[in-house]
Coordinates of C-alpha atoms and ligand atoms in Angstrom, one line a residue:
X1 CA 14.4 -28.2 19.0
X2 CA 14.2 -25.3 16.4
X3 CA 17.5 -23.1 16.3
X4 CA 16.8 -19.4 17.4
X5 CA 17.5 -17.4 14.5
X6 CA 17.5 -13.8 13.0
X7 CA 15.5 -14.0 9.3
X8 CA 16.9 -11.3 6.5
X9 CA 14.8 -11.2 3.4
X10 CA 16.3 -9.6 0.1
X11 CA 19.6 -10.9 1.9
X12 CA 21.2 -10.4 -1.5
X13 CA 20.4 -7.0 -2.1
X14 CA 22.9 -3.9 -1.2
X15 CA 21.5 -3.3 2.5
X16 CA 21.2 -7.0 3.0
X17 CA 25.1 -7.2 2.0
X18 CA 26.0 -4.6 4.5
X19 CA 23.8 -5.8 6.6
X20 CA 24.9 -9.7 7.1
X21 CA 28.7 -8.3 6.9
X22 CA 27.7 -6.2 9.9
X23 CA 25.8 -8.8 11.5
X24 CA 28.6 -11.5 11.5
X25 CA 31.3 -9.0 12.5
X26 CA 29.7 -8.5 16.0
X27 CA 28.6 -11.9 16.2
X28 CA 24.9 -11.2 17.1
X29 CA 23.9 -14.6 16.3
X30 CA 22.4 -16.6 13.6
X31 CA 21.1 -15.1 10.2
X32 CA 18.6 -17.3 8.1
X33 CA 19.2 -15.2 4.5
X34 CA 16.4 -15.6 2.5
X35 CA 16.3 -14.1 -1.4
X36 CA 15.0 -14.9 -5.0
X37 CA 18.5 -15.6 -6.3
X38 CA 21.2 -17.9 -4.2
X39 CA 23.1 -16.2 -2.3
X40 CA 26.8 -15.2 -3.5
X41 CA 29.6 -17.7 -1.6
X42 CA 31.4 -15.3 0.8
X43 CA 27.6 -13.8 2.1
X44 CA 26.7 -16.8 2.8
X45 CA 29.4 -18.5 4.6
X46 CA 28.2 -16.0 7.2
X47 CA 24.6 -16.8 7.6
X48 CA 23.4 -20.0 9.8
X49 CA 21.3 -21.1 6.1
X50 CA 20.7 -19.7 3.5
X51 CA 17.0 -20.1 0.8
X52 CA 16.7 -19.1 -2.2
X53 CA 12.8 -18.5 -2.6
X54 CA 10.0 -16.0 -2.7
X55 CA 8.3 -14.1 0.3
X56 CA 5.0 -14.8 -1.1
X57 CA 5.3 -18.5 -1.3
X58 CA 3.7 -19.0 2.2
X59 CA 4.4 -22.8 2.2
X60 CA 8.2 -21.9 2.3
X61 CA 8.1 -19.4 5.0
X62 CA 5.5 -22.5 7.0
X63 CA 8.4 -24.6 6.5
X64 CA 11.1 -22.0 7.6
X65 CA 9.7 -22.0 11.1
X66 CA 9.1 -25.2 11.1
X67 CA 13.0 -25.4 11.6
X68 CA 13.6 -22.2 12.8
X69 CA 12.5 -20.0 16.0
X70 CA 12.5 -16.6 14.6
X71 CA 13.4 -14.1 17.2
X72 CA 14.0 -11.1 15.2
X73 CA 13.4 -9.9 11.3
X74 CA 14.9 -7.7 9.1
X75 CA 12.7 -7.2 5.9
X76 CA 14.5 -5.6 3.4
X77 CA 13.1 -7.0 0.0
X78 CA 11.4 -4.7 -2.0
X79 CA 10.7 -3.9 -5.6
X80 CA 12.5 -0.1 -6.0
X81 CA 10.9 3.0 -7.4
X82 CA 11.8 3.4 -11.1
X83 CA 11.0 -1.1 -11.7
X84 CA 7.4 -0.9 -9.6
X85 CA 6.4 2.1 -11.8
X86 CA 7.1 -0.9 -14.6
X87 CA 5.3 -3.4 -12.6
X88 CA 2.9 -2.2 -10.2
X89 CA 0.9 -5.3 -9.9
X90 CA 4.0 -7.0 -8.9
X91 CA 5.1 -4.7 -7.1
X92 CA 2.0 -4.3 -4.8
X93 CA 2.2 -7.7 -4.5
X94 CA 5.7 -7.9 -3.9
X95 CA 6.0 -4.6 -1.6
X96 CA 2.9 -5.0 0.2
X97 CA 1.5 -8.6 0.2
X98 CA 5.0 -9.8 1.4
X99 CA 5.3 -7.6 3.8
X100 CA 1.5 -8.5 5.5
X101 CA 3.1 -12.2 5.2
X102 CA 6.2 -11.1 7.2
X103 CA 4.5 -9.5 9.4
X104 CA 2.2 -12.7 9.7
X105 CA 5.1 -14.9 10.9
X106 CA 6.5 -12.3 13.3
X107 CA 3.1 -12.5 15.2
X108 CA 3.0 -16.6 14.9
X109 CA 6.5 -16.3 16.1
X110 CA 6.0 -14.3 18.9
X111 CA 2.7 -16.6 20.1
X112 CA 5.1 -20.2 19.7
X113 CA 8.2 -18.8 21.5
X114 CA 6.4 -16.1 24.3
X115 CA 8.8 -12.8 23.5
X116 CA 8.5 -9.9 21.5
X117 CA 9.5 -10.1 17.7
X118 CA 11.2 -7.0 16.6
X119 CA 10.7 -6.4 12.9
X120 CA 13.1 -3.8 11.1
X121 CA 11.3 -1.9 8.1
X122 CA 14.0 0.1 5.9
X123 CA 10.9 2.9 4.1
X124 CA 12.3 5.3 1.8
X125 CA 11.7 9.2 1.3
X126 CA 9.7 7.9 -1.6
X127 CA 6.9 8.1 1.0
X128 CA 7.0 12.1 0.6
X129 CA 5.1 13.4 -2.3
X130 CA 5.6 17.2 -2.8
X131 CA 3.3 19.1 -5.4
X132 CA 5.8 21.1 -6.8
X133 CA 9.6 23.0 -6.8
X134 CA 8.0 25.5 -5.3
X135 CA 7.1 23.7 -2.4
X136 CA 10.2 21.5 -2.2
X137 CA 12.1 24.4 -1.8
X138 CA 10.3 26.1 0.9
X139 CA 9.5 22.7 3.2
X140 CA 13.4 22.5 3.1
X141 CA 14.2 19.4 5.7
X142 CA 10.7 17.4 6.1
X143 CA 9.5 15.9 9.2
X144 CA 8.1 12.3 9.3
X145 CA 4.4 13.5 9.1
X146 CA 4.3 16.3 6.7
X147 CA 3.7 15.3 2.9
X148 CA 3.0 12.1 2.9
X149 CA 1.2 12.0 -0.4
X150 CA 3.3 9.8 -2.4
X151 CA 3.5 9.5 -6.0
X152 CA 5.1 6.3 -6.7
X153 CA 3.6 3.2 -6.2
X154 CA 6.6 1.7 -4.3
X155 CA 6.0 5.1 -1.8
X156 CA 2.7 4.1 -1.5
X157 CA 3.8 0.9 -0.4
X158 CA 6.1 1.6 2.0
X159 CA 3.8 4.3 3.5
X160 CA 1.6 1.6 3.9
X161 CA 3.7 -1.2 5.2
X162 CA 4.5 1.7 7.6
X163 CA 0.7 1.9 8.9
X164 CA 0.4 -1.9 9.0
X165 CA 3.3 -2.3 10.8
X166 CA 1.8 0.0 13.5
X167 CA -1.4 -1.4 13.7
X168 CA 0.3 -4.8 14.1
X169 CA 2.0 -3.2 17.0
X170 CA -0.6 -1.7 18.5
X171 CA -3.8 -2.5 17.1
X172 CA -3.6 -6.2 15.7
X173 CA -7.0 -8.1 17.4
X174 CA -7.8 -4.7 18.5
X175 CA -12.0 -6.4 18.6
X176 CA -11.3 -9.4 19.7
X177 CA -12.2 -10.9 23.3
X178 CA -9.3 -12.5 23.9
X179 CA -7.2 -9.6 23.0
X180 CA -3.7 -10.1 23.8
X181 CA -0.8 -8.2 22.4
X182 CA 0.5 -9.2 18.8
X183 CA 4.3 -9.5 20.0
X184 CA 5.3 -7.5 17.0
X185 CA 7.7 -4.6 17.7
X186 CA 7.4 -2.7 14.5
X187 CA 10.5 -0.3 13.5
X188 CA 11.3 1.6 10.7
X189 CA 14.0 4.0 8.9
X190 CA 13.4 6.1 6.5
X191 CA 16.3 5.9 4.1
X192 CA 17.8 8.6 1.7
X193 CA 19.1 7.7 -1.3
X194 CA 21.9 5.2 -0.6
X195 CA 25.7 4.6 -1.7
X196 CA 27.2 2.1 -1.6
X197 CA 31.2 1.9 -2.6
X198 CA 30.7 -2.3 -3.3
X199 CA 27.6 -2.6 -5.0
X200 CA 25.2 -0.5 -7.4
X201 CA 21.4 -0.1 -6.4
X202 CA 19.0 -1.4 -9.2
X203 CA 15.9 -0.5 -10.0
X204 CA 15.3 2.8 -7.6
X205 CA 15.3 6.4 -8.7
X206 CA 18.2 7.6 -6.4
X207 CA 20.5 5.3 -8.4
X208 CA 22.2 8.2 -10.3
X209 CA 24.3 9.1 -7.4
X210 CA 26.1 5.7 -7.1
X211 CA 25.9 5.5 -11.2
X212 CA 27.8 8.4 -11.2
X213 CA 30.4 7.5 -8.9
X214 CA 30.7 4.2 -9.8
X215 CA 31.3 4.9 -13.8
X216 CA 34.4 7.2 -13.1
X217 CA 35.8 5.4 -10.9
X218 CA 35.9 2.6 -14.2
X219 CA 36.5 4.9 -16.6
X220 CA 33.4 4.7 -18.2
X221 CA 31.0 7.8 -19.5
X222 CA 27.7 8.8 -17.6
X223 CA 24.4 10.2 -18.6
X224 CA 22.6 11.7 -15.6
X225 CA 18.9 11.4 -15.9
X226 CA 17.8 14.3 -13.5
X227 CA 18.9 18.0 -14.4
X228 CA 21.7 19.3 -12.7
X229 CA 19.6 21.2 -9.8
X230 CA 17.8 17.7 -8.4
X231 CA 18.2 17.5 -5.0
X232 CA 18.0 14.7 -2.7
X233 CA 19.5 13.3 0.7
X234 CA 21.7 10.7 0.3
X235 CA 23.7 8.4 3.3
X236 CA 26.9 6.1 2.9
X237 CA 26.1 3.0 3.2
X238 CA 27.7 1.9 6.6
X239 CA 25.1 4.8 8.0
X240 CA 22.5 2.9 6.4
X241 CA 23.4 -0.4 8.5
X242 CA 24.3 1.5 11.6
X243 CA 20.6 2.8 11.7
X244 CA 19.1 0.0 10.9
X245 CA 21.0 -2.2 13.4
X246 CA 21.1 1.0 15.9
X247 CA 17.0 1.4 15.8
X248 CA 16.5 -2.6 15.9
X249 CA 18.5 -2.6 19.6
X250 CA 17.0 0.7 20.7
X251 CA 15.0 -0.1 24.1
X252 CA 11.4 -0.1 23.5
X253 CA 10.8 2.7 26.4
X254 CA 13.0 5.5 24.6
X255 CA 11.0 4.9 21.3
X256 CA 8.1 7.4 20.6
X257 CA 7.2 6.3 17.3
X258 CA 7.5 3.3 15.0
X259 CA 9.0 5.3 11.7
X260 CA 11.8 7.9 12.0
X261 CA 13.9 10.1 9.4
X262 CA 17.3 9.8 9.1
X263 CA 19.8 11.8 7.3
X264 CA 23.3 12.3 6.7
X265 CA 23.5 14.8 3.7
X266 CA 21.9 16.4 1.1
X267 CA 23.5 17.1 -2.7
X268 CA 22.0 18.5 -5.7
X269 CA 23.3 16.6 -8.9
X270 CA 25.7 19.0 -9.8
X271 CA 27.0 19.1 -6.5
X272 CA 27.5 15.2 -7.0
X273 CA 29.1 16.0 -10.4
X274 CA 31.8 18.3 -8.9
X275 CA 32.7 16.0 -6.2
X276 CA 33.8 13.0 -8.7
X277 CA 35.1 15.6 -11.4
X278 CA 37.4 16.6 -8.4
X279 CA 38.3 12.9 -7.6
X280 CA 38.5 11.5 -11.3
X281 CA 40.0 14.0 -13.2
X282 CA 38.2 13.5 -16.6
X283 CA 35.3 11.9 -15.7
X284 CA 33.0 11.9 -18.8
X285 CA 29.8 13.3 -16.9
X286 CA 26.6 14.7 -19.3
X287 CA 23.3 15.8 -17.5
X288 CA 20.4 14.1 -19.8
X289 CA 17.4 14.5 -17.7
X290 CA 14.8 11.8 -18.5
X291 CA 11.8 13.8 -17.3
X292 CA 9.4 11.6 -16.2
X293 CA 12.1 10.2 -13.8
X294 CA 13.5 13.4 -13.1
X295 CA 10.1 14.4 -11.8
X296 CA 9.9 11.8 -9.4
X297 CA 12.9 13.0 -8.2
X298 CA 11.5 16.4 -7.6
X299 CA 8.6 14.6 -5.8
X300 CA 11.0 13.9 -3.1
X301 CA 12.4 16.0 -0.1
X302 CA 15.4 18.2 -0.5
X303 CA 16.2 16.8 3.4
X304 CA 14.4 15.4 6.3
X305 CA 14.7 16.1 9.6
X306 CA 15.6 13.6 11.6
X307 CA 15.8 15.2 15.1
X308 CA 13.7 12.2 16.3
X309 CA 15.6 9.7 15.7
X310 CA 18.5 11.8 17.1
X311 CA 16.6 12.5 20.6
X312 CA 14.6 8.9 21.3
X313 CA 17.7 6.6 20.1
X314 CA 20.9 8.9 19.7
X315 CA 20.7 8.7 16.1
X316 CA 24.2 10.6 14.5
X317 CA 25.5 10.0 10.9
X318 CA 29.2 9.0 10.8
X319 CA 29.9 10.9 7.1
X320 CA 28.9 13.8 6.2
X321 CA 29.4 15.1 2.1
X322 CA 33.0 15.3 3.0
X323 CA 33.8 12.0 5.0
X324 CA 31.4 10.0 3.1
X325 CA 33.5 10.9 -0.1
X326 CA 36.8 11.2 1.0
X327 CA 37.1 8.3 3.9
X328 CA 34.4 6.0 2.1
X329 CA 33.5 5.7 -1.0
X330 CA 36.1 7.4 -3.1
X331 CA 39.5 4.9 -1.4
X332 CA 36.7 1.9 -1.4
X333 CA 35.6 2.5 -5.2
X334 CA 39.2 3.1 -6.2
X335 CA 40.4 -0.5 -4.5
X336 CA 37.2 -1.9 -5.7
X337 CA 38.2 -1.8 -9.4
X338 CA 41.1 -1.6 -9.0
X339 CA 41.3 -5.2 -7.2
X340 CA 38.4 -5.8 -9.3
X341 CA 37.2 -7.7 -6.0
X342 CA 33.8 -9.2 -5.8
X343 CA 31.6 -6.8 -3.9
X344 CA 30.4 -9.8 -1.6
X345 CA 34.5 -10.2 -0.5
X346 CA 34.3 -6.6 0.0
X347 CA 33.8 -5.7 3.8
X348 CA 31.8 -2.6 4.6
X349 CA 33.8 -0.6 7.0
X350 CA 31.4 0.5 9.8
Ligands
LIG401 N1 16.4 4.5 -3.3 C1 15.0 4.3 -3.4 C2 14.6 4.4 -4.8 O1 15.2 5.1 -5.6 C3 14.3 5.4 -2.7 O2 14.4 5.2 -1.3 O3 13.7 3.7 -5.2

C-alpha cells in the first residue's frame, strides 16, 4: 500500500519553513519535503520523509510515487528574480520545466488514486511589468489582469506556470476522444515581497526589506540597493502561509479563478528605513541604489488589489505595517539573535 501524502518542493526554502511548521502544528497529515539540499534536523522531524534531489530528475519523482499516493502539492521551488536574471537557462528550466513535471505527477496522481489533486502555486508580483513611474503611480493597487507584461525572466515564468496551471485544470486533453478531466485543481497566490523574522530570502529582488531589518537587528551596516522612493507591497510571513494554506482548503465552488492577489501592505524604502531607525536606534542604514536592480523594482506594482481573494475565499491579512512590525518581526528578530536560535527551531507564530 503507498502512504497518502502531501509533497512540498523547495521544502527548505523560507515559505517551505513556515509552511511545514504550519502544517505539522494542525496536524493535516503527512508531508514528503523534497529539496536540493537535506533538509535542516528540526524541519524535518516534522515531515513523514524527507529527499534531497532535484525536480527535474523525473526518475526520482517515478520513484516518489512509487511509494507515495500524492494527494495534494505545494510547489514552492523556484529560482528568484535577481539569480534567474543570472541564469536564465536554468532558470527556465528550473521555474518552468519543473513546474510542467509537477504538474505531470499531479495528473498521474489524480488517474491512480480517483480524486482531485490540488496543486498550490505561490506567483509573485514579478508577473506585473509596468512601463514606467509614471504609470506605476497612477495604476496604484493592480488587479490580477492588468499589466501583465513582465520583465524578468522569473515573472515570465511564473505568468506562465500560471497559464499552464489553468489549462491543466481546464483544458489538459482538451482534443482528445476520451477526454476526461485532468484531476488537477490549480491554485495560485500572488505573493508581495515577503518577511520573514527567521530566515532571509535569497536571490529575489524584494530582499532589501528583510536585509534591512535583519542587519539592525545584528548590529551590522546596510546598503539599500533601490532609492529611497521604491515602493512595493510586502506581507509577514505567517500571512504568506495563511494564504497559501487558506486558498489550498478553499471549496472549489466559491473559487472564480485559479490566480488571486493578495496583500497586506505597501512601504516605500524609506518608509522601511524609518520603521527600523525607530526600533534600532542607530541603525547604520545608506540608500545605494544599484540601478539595474532598482529598475526592476520599479517594474513592479506599488499594491494590488486583492478584493478577489477577499470575496471568493475570505481572504484578510493578519498585520498590517504596524502589527507586522511591532507584534512580528521586530520581538521575533530581537529573540532571534539574541538566542541566536537556529531559524528552523524558530516556530512561526500564525
Ligand atoms: N520576492 C520575489 C523576488 O524578489 C518576488 O516575488 O524575486
Amino acid at each position: 500500500m503507498r502512504k497518502p501524502a502531501t509533497l512540498v518542493t523547495g521544502a527548505s526554502g523560507e515559505v517551505g519553513q513556515g509552511l511545514i511548521d504550519a502544517y505539522a502544528a494542525r496536524g493535516d497529515g503527512e508531508i514528503i519535503a523534497l529539496d536540493l539540499r537535506p533538509l535542516d534536523a528540526g524541519l524535518a522531524a516534522r515531515c513523514g520523509a524527507t529527499i534531497a534531489g532535484d525536480i527535474l530528475d523525473e526518475n526520482l519523482l517515478q520513484r516518489l510515487v512509487s511509494e507515495y499516493e500524492i494527494q495534494a502539492i505545494y510547489h514552492l521551488a523556484a529560482l528568484l528574480s535577481t539569480r534567474a536574471e543570472y541564469t536564465p537557462d536554468t532558470a527556465h528550466r528550473v521555474n518552468v520545466n519543473g513546474t510542467l513535471n509537477l504538474l505531470k505527477l499531479a495528473h498521474e496522481q489524480a488517474r491512480w488514486h480517483g480524486r482531485t489533486v490540488v496543486f498550490n502555486f505561490p506567483s509573485s508580483i514579478a508577473v506585473y511589468g509596468l512601463p514606467d513611474l509614471a504609470t506605476k503611480i497612477k495604476a496604484g493597487r493592480v488587479s490580477e489582469d492588468e499589466h501583465n507584461v513582465p520583465t524578468t525572466m522569473y515573472g515570465c515564468n511564473k505568468l506562465y506556470c500560471e497559464h499552464l496551471g489553468r489549462y491543466f485544470t481546464r483544458h489538459y486533453r482538451q482534443l482528445a476522444a476520451d477526454r476526461t478531466p485532468s484531476g488537477v485543481d490549480f491554485r495560485s497566490v500572488r505573493f508581495p515581497g515577503l518577511i520573514s523574522a527567521f530566515t532571509l530570502p535569497s536571490g529575489g529582488t524584494s530582499d532589501y526589506a528583510a536585509e534591512m531589518i535583519h542587519a539592525a537587528a545584528e548590529g551590522k551596516p546596510y546598503a539599500c540597493f533601490v532609492s529611497r522612493d521604491a515602493r512595493i507591497p510586502f506581507m509577514a510571513m505567517p500571512d504568506a502561509i495563511k494564504a497559501l494554506t487558506q486558498l489550498a482548503h478553499a471549496p472549489a465552488s466559491s473559487l472564480s479563478r485559479r490566480v488571486y492577489n493578495v496583500g497586506a501592505f505597501s512601504l516605500s524604502a524609506a518608509e522601511l528605513q524609518d520603521r527600523v531607525l525607530a526600533a534600532f536606534h542607530g541603525a547604520r542604514i545608506t540608500f545605494e541604489p544599484d540601478l539595474q536592480r532598482a529598475a526592476i523594482v520599479d517594474t513592479w506594482p506599488e499594491d494590488v488589489d486583492d478584493s478577489a481573494a477577499r470575496a471568493d475565499w475570505g481572504w484578510k491579512p493578519d498585520f498590517d505595517a504596524d502589527r507586522a512590525f511591532e507584534e512580528y518581526l521586530l520581538p521575533n528578530i530581537r529573540g532571534f539573535y539574541r538566542g541566536k536560535e537556529r531559524p528552523c527551531d524558530a516556530a512561526e507564530p500564525g
